[in-house]
Short mmCIF file of C-alpha atoms in Angstrom, two decimals:
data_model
loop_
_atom_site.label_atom_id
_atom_site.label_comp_id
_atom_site.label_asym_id
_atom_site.label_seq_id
_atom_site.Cartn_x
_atom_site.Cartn_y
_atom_site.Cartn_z
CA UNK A 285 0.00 0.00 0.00
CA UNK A 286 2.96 2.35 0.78
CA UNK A 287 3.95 1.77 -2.99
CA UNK A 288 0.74 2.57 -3.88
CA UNK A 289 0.28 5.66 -2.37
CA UNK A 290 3.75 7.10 -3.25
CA UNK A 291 2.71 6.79 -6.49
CA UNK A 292 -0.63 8.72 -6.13
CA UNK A 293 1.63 11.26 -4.27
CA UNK A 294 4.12 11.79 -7.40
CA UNK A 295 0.98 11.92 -9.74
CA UNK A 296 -0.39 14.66 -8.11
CA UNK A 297 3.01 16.71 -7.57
CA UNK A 298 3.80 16.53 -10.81
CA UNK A 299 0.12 16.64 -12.70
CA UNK A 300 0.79 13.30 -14.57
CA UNK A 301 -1.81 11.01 -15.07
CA UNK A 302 0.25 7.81 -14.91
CA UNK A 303 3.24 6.54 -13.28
CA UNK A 304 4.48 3.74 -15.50
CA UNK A 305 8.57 2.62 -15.17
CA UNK A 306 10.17 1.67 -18.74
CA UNK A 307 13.44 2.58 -16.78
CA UNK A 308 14.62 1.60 -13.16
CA UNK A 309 18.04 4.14 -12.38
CA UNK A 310 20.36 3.02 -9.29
CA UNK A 311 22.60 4.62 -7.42
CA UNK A 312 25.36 2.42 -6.63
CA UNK A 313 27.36 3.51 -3.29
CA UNK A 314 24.54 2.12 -0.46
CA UNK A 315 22.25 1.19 -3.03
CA UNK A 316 24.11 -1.73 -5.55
CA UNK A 317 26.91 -2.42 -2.61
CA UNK A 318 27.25 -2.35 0.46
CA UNK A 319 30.19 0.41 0.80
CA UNK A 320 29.24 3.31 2.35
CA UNK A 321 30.64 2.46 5.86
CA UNK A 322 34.31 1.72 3.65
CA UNK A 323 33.59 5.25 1.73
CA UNK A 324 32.69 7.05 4.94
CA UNK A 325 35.83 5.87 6.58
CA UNK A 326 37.83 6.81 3.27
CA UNK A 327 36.73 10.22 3.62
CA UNK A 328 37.52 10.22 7.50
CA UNK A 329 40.93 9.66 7.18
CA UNK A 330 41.84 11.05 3.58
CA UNK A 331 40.92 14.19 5.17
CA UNK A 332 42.58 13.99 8.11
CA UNK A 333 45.64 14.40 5.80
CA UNK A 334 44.45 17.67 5.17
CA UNK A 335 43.86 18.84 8.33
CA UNK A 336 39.85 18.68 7.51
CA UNK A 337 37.47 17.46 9.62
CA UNK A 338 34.81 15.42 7.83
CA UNK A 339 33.00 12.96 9.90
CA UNK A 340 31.35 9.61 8.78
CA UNK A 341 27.94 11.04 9.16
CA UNK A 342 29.12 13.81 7.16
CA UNK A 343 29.93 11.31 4.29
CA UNK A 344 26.78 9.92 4.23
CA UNK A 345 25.15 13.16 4.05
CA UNK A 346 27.57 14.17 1.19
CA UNK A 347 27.05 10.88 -0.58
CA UNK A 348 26.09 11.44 -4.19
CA UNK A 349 28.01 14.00 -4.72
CA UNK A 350 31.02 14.10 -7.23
CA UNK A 351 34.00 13.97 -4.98
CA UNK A 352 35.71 16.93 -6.02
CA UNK A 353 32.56 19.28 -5.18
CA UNK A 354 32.13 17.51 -2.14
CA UNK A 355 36.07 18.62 -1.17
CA UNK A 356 35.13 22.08 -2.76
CA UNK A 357 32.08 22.41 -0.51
CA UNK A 358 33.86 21.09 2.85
CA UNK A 359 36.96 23.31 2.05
CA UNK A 360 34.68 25.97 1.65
CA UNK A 361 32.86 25.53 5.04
CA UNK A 362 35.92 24.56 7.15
CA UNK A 363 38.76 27.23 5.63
CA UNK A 364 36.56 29.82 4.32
CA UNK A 365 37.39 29.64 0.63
CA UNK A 366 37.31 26.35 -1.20
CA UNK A 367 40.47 24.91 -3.14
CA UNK A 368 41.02 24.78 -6.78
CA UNK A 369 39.69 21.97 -8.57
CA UNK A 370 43.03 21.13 -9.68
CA UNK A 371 43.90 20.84 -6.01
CA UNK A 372 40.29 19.34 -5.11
CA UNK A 373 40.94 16.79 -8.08
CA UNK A 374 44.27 15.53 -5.94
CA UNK A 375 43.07 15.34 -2.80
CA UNK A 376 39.49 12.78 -4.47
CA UNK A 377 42.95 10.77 -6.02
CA UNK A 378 44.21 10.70 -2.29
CA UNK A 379 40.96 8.97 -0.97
CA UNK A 380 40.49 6.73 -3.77
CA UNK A 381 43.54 5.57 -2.98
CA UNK A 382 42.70 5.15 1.20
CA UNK A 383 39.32 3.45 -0.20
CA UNK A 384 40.76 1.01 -2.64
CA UNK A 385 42.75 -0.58 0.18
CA UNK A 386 40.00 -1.04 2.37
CA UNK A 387 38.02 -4.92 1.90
CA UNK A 388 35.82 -5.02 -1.45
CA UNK A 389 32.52 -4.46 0.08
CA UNK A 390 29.64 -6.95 -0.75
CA UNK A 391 26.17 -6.36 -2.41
CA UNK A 392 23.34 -4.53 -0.40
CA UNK A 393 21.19 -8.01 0.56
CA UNK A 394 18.38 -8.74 -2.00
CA UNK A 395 19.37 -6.17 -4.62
CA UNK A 396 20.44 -9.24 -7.12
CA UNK A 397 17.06 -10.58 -6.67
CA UNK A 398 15.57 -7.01 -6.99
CA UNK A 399 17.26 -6.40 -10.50
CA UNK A 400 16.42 -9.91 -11.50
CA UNK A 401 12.53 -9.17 -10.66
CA UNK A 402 12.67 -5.83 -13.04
CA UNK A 403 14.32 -7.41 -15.73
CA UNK A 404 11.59 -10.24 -15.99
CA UNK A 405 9.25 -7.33 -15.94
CA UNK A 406 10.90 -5.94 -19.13
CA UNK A 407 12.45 -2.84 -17.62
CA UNK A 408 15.45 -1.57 -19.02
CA UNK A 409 18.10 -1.10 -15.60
CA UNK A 410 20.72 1.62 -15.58
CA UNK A 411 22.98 3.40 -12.74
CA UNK A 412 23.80 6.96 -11.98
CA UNK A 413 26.49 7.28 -9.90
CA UNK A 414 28.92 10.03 -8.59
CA UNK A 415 31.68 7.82 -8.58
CA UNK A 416 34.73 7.92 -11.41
CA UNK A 417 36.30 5.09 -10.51
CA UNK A 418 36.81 3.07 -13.73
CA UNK A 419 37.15 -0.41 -11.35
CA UNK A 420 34.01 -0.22 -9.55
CA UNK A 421 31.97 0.23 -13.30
CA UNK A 422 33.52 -2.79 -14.02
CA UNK A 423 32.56 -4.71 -11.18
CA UNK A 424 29.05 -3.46 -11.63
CA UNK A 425 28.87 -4.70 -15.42
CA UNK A 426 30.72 -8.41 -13.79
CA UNK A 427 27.91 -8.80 -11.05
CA UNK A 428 24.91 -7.72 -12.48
CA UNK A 429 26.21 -9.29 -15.98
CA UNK A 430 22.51 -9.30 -18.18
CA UNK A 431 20.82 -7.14 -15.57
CA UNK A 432 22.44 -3.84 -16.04
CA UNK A 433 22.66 -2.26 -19.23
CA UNK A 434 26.37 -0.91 -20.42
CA UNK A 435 25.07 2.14 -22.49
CA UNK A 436 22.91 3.08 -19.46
CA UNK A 437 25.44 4.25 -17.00
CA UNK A 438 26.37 7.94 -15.66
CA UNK A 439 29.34 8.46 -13.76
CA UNK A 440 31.21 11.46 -12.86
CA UNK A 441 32.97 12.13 -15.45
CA UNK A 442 29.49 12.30 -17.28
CA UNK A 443 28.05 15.50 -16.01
CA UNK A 444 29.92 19.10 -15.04
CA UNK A 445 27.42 19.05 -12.38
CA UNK A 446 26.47 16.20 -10.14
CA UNK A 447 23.82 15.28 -7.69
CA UNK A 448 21.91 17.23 -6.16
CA UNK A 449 21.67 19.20 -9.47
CA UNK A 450 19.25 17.28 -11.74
CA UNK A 451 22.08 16.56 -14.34
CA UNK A 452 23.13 13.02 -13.27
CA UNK A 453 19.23 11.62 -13.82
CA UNK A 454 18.61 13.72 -16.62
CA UNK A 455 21.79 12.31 -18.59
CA UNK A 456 20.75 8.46 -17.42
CA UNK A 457 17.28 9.54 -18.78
CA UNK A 458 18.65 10.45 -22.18
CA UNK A 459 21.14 7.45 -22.18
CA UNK A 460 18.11 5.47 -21.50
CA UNK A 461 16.22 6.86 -23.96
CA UNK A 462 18.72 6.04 -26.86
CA UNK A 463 18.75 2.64 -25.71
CA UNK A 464 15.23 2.14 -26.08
CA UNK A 465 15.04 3.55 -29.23
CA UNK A 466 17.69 1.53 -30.57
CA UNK A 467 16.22 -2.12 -29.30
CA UNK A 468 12.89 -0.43 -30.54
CA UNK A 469 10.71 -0.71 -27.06
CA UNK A 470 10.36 3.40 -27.46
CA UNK A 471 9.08 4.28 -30.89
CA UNK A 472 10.50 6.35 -33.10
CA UNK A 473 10.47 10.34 -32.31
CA UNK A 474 9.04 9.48 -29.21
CA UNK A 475 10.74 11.02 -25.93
CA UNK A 476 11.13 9.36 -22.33
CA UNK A 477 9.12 11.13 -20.25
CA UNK A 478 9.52 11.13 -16.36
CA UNK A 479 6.51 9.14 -15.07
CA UNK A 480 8.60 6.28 -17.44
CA UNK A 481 11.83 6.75 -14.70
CA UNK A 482 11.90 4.85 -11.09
CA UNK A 483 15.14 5.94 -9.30
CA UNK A 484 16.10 3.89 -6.55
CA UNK A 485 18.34 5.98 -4.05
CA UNK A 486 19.16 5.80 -0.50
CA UNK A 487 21.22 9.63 0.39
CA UNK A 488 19.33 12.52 0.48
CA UNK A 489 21.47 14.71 -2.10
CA UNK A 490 20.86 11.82 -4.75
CA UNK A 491 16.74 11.80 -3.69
CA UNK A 492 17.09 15.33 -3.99
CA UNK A 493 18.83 14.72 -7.79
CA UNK A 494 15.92 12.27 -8.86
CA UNK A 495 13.22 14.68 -7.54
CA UNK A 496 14.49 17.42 -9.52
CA UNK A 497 14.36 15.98 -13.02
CA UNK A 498 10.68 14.80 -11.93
CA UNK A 499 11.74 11.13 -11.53
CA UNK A 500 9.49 8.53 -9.74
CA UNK A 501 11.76 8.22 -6.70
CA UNK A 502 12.43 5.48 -3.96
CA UNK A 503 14.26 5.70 -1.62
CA UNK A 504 15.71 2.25 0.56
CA UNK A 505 17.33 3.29 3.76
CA UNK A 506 20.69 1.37 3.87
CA UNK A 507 22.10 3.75 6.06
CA UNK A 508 22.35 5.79 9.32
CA UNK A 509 19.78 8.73 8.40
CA UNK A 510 16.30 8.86 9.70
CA UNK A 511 13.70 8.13 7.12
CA UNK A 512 12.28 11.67 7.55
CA UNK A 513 15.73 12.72 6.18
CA UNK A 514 14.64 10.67 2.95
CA UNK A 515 11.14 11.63 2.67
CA UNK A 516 11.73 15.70 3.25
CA UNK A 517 14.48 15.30 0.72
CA UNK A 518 11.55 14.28 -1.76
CA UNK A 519 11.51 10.62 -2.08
CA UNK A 520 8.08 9.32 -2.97
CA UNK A 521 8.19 6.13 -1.48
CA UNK A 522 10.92 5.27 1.81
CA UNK A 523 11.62 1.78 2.21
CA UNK A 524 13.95 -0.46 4.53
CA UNK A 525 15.51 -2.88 2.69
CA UNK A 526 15.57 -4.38 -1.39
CA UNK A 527 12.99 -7.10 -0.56
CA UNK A 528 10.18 -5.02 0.35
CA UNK A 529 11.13 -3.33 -2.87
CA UNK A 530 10.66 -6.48 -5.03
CA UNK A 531 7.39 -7.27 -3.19
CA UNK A 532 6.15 -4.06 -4.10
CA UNK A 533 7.18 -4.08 -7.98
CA UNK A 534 4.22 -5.03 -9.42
CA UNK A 535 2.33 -2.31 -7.71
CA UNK A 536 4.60 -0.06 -10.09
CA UNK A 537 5.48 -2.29 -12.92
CA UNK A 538 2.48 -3.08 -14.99
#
């Protein structure tokens, strides 16, 4: 029923008559796998380098956003001016580096089975992340191998502007969009609307990315944040974990 009612919710926000998924975006930090605790620690001590302070709530907050903006942003608050992006773009290398030492982290529990359940519903999967990292894209196309579409993913170095600006989504949209022209399940001249999009997210700076290009968003709460924090941050539907998402699919999913 919560499904349900999300989706009466985003109807009426937005003045569409339908909300009807051809497309199912994920994030993938908190969302795909479970890494947000190794990213969160990452940032901790990276910055600790620096002499900034960024706590592991803090990168949970922050999650979503490209990682030299977020170092622009903290720089900003904590030294009164924030550092070049040259300078921004060494210190992201600096915590890549911390993160890629830390354990692989596994997938979130039940998001294979989530994927799986789309799929056999015929909807095309893509992912919209903030990372650049060319090793985690590669893991993503290794373990969800059939499930996730290649053409269909944004990553950093995709947008000038990432999450919470609109671009991210609105680039997945359009990458989705060729794709479904091209295996012919959009017709021709026809454009991917909104109501067509189900993010799935679980920070609020990516629910507040999905919102703003008019995407039907949920939001699963893998994390530490209250799911007030999701909802106010405009997520349509809050859930706690990737099973109640798959039970709910076919109240979306026609």
């Amino acid at each position: 029923m919560e499904m349900t009612e999300g989706i009466k919710k985003y109807c009426m926000k937005h003045g569409f008559s339908q909300c009807a998924p051809l497309v199912a975006l994920f994030d993938m930090d908190g969302v795909l796998y479970d890494s947000m605790w190794n990213h969160a620690e990452s940032w901790h001590e990276s910055m600790k380098k620096y002499n900034l302070d960024m706590s592991k709530r803090d990168a949970f907050a922050f999650e979503g956003m490209r990682g030299v903006e977020t170092i622009q942003l903290i720089t900003a608050r904590q030294w009164g001016k924030p550092v070049s992006m040259e300078e921004a773009e060494e210190m992201y290398r600096y915590k890549s580096e911390v993160f890629a030492k830390k354990i692989p982290a596994g997938l979130i529990p039940g998001v294979h089975e989530a994927l799986q359940a789309l799929h056999e519903h015929g909807v095309l999967i893509g992912v919209v992340t903030g990372s650049g990292q060319p090793t985690l894209i590669s893991r993503i196309l290794d373990d969800f191998n059939g499930l996730v579409c290649p053409e269909v993913i944004v990553t950093a170095t995709d947008v000038t502007q990432g999450k919470p600006a609109p671009d991210p989504y609105l680039c997945g949209m359009a990458k989705a969009e060729a794709a479904l022209l091209h295996s012919g399940k959009l017709a021709t001249r026809m454009r991917l609307q909104p109501w067509q999009v189900m993010v799935v997210e679980n920070a609020p700076l990516g629910i507040k990315a999905a919102a703003a290009a008019r995407c039907f968003t949920v939001a699963v709460n893998t994390g530490p944040l209250a799911d007030d924090e999701l909802a106010s941050a405009g997520a349509d539907v809050v859930m706690q974990d990737m099973d109640e998402l798959k039970e709910s699919l076919t109240e979306v999913i026609k």
